[in-house]
Tab-separated table of C-alpha atoms in Angstrom:
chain	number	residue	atom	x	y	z
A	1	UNK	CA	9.925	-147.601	89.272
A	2	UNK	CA	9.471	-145.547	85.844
A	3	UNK	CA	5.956	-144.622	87.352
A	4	UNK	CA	7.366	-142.971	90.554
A	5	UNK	CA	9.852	-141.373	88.326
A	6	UNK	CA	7.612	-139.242	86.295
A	7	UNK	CA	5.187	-137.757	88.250
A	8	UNK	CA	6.706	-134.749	88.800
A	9	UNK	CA	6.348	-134.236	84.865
A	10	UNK	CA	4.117	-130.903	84.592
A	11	UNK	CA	1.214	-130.764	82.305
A	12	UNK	CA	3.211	-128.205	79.757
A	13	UNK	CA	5.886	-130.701	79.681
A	14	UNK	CA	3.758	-133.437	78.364
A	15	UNK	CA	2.588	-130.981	75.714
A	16	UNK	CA	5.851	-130.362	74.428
A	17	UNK	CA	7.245	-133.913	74.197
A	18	UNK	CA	5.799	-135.509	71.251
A	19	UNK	CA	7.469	-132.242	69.431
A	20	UNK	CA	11.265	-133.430	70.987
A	21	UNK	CA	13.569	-135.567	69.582
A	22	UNK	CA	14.001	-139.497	70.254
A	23	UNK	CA	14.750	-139.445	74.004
A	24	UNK	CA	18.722	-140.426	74.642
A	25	UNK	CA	19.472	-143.665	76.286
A	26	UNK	CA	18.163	-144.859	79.498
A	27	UNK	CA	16.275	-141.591	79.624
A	28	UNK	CA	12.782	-141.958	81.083
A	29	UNK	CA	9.916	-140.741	79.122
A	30	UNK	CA	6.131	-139.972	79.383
A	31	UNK	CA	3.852	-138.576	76.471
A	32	UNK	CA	0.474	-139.352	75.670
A	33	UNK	CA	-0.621	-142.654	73.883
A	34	UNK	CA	-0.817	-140.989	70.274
A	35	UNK	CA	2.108	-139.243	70.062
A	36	UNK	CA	4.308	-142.581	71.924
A	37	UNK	CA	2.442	-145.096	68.976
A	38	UNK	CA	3.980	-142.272	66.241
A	39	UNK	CA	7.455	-143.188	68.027
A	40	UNK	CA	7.098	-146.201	67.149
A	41	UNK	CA	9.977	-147.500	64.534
A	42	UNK	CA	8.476	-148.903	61.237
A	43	UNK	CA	9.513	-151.987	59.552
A	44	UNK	CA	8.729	-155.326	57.948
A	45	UNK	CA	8.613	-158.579	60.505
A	46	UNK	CA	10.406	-161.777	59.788
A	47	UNK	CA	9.484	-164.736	61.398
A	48	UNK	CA	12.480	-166.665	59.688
A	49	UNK	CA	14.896	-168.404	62.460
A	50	UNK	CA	12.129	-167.876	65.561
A	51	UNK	CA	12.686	-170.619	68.189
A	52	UNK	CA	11.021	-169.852	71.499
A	53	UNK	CA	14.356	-171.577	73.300
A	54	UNK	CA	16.089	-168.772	71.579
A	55	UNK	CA	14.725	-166.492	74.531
A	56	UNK	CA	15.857	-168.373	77.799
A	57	UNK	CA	13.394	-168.281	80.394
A	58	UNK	CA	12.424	-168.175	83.653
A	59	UNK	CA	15.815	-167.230	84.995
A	60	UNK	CA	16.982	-167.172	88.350
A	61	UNK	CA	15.242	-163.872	88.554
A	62	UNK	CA	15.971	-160.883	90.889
A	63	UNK	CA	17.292	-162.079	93.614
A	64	UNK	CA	18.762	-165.542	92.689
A	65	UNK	CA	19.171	-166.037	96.604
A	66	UNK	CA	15.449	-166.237	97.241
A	67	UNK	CA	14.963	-169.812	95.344
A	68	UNK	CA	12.218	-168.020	93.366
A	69	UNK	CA	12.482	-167.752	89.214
A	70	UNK	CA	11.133	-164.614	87.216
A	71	UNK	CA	7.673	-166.718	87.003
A	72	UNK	CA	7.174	-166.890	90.478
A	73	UNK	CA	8.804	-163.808	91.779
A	74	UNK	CA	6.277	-161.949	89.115
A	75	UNK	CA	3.429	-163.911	90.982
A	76	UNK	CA	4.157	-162.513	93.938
A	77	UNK	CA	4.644	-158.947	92.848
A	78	UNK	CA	1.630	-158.913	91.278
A	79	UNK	CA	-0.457	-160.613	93.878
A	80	UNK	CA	-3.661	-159.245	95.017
A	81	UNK	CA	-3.698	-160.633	98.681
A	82	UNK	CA	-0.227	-162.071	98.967
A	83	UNK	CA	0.751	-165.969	99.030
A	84	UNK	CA	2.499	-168.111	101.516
A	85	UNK	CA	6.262	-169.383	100.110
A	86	UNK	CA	7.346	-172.493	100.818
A	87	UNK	CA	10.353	-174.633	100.106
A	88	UNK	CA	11.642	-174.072	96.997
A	89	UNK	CA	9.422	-171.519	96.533
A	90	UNK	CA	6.153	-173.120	96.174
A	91	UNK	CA	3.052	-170.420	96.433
A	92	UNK	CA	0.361	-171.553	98.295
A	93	UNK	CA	-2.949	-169.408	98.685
A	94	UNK	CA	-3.140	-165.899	97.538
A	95	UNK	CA	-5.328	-163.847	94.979
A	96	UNK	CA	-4.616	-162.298	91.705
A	97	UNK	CA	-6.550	-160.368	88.893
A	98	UNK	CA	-6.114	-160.928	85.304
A	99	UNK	CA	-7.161	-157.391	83.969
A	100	UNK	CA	-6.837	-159.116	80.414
A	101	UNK	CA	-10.269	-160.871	81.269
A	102	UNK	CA	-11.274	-159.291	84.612
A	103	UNK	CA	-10.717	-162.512	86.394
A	104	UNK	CA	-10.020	-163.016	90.159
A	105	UNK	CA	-7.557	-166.340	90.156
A	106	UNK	CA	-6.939	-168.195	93.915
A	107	UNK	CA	-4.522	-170.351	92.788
A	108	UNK	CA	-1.248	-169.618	91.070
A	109	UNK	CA	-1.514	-172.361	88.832
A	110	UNK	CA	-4.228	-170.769	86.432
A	111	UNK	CA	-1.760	-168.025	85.803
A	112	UNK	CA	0.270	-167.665	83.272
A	113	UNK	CA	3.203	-164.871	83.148
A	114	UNK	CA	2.710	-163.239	79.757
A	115	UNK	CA	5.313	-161.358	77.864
A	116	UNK	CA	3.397	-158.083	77.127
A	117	UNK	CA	4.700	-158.296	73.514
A	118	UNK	CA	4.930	-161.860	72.846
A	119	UNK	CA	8.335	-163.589	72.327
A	120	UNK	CA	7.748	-164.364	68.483
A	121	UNK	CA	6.430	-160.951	68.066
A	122	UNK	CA	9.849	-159.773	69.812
A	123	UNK	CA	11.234	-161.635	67.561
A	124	UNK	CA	9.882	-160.524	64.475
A	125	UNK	CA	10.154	-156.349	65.402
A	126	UNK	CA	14.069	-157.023	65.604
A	127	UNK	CA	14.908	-159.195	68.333
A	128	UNK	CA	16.211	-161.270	65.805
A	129	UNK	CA	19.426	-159.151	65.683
A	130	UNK	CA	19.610	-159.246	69.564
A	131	UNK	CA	22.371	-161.320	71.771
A	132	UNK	CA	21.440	-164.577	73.383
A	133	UNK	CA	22.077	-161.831	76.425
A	134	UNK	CA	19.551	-159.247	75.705
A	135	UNK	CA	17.031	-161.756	74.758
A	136	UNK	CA	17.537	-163.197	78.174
A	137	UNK	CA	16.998	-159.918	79.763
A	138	UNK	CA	13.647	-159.358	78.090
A	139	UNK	CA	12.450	-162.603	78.322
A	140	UNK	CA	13.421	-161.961	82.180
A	141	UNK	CA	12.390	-158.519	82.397
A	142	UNK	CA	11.078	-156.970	85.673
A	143	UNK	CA	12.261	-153.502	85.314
A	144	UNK	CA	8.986	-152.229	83.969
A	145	UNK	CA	5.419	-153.361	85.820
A	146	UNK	CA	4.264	-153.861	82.156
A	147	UNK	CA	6.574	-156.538	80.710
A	148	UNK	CA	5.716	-159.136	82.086
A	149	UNK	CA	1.473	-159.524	83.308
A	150	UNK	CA	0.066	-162.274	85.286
A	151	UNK	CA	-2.801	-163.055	83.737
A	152	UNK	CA	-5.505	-165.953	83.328
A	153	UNK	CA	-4.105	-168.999	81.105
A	154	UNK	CA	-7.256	-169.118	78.949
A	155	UNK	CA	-6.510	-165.590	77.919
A	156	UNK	CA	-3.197	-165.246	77.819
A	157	UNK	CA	-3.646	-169.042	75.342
A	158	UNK	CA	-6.272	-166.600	73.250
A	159	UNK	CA	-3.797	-164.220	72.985
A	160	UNK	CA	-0.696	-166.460	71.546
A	161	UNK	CA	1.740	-164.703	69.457
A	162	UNK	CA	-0.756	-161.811	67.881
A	163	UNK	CA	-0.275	-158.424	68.165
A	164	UNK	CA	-3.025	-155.647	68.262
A	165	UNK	CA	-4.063	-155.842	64.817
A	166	UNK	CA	-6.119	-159.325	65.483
A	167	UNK	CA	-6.180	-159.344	69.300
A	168	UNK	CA	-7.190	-157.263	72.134
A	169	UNK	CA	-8.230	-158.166	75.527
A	170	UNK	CA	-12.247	-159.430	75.686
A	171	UNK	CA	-12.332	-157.327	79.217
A	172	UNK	CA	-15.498	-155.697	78.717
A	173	UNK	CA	-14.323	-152.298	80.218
A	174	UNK	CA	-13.367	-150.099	77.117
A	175	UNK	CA	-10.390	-148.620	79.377
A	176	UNK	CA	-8.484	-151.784	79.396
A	177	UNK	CA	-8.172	-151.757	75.879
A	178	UNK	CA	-6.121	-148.570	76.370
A	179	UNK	CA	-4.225	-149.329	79.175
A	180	UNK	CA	-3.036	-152.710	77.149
A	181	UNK	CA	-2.331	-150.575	73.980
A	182	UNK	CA	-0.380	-148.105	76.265
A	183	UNK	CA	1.584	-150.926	77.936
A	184	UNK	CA	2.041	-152.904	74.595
A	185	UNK	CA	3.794	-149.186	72.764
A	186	UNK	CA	5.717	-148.699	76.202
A	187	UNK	CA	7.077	-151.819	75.930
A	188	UNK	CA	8.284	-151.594	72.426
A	189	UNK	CA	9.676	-148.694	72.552
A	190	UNK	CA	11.871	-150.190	75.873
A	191	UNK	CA	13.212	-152.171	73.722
A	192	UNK	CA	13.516	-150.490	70.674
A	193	UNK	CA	11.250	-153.035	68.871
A	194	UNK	CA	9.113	-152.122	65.598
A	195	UNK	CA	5.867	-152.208	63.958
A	196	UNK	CA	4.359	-153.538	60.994
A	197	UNK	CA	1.731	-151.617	59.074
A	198	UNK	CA	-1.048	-153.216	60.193
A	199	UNK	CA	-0.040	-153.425	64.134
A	200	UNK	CA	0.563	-149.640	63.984
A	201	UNK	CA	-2.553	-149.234	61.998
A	202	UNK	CA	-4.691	-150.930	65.072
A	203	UNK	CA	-2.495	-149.117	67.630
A	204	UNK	CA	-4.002	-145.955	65.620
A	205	UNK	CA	-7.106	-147.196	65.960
A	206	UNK	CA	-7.413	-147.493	69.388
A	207	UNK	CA	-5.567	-143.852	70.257
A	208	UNK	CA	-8.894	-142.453	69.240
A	209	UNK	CA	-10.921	-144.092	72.112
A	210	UNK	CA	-7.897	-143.346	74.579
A	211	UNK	CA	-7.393	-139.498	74.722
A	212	UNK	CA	-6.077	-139.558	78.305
A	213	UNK	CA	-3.943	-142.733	78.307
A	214	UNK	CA	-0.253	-141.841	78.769
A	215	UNK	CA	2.665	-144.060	77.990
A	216	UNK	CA	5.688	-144.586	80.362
A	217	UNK	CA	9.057	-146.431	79.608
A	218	UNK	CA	12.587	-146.018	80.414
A	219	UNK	CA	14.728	-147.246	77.782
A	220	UNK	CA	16.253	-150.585	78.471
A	221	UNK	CA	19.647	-151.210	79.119
């Protein structure tokens, strides 16, 4: 993974980085949280055309061998104790937490796989201009822990199509407001999406409370 990748990034090298140019493709990158939000493309968003059926999901995932879509083989990834698969790939049993609301979950239904940066928001930040293809892959994506979350239904239903600017997790732990606004940058600038004013406004915001959170993404392919 990108994580595994990186850690043998020195501290002087981190300095340096928001000083660099744009990284080249595929290249993985870590900087801190301030300097990856400035990295951030700006641009209007556009709504106009947005069909969620536009981004096909849950593929065959993975492994399509295994029986298990993207939704389910992200359950089990991200499972806390691990659940039992059964024919067809039904989970059974098992524990996960939603960090969204800090909420253990024993049953897979009351999960929902969230896109990090919602597929209307995706959408609107350029996606729009994407192949039926590439929307596929990032509707899809498991090649970064952070795209896609497995999280409660109530919150990731709170949460809908909005970005930063007018929602944030309700966790009650400050830090996973930062690790959410590092994940939500990180996954923009995987895929080379943009921000609005006011998104990168709130993503400004919230650098100020985060002066240790570091951002990690490898471009996507």
């Amino acid at each position: 993974m990108v994580k595994s990748a990186l850690r043998g990034l020195t501290a002087a090298a981190l300095l340096v980085l928001p000083l660099a140019p744009a990284p080249s493709a595929h290249a993985a990158e870590r900087l801190p949280l301030a300097a990856a939000v400035e990295r951030l493309p700006l641009a209007a968003e556009s709504r106009e055309g947005y069909e969620r059926t536009v981004f096909r999901h849950w593929n065959a995932g993975t492994d399509p061998a295994d029986g298990c879509n993207t939704r389910a083989e992200v359950l089990i990834s991200e499972a806390v104790e691990a659940p039992q698969i059964g024919p067809n790939c039904q989970l059974t049993g098992g524990r996960w937490f939603s960090y969204y609301d800090a909420t253990s979950v024993t049953s897979a239904a009351g999960l929902d796989i969230d896109h990090m940066v919602p597929l209307a928001e995706a959408w609107d930040s350029r996606a729009s201009a994407w192949t039926a293809r590439r929307r596929e892959a990032y509707a899809n994506d498991q090649g970064a822990e952070a795209s896609l979350v497995a999280v409660t239904a109530r919150s990731n239903r709170s949460k809908s199509d909005q970005d930063p600017a007018t929602w944030m997790p309700p966790a009650p732990d400050e830090a996973v407001r930062c690790t959410y606004a590092a994940q939500w940058v990180g996954t923009k600038l995987r895929w080379g999406l943009a921000v609005d004013d006011t998104e990168l406004a709130a993503l400004r915001d919230v650098t100020g409370g985060c002066p240790l959170e570091a951002v990690a993404y490898e471009p996507a392919m």
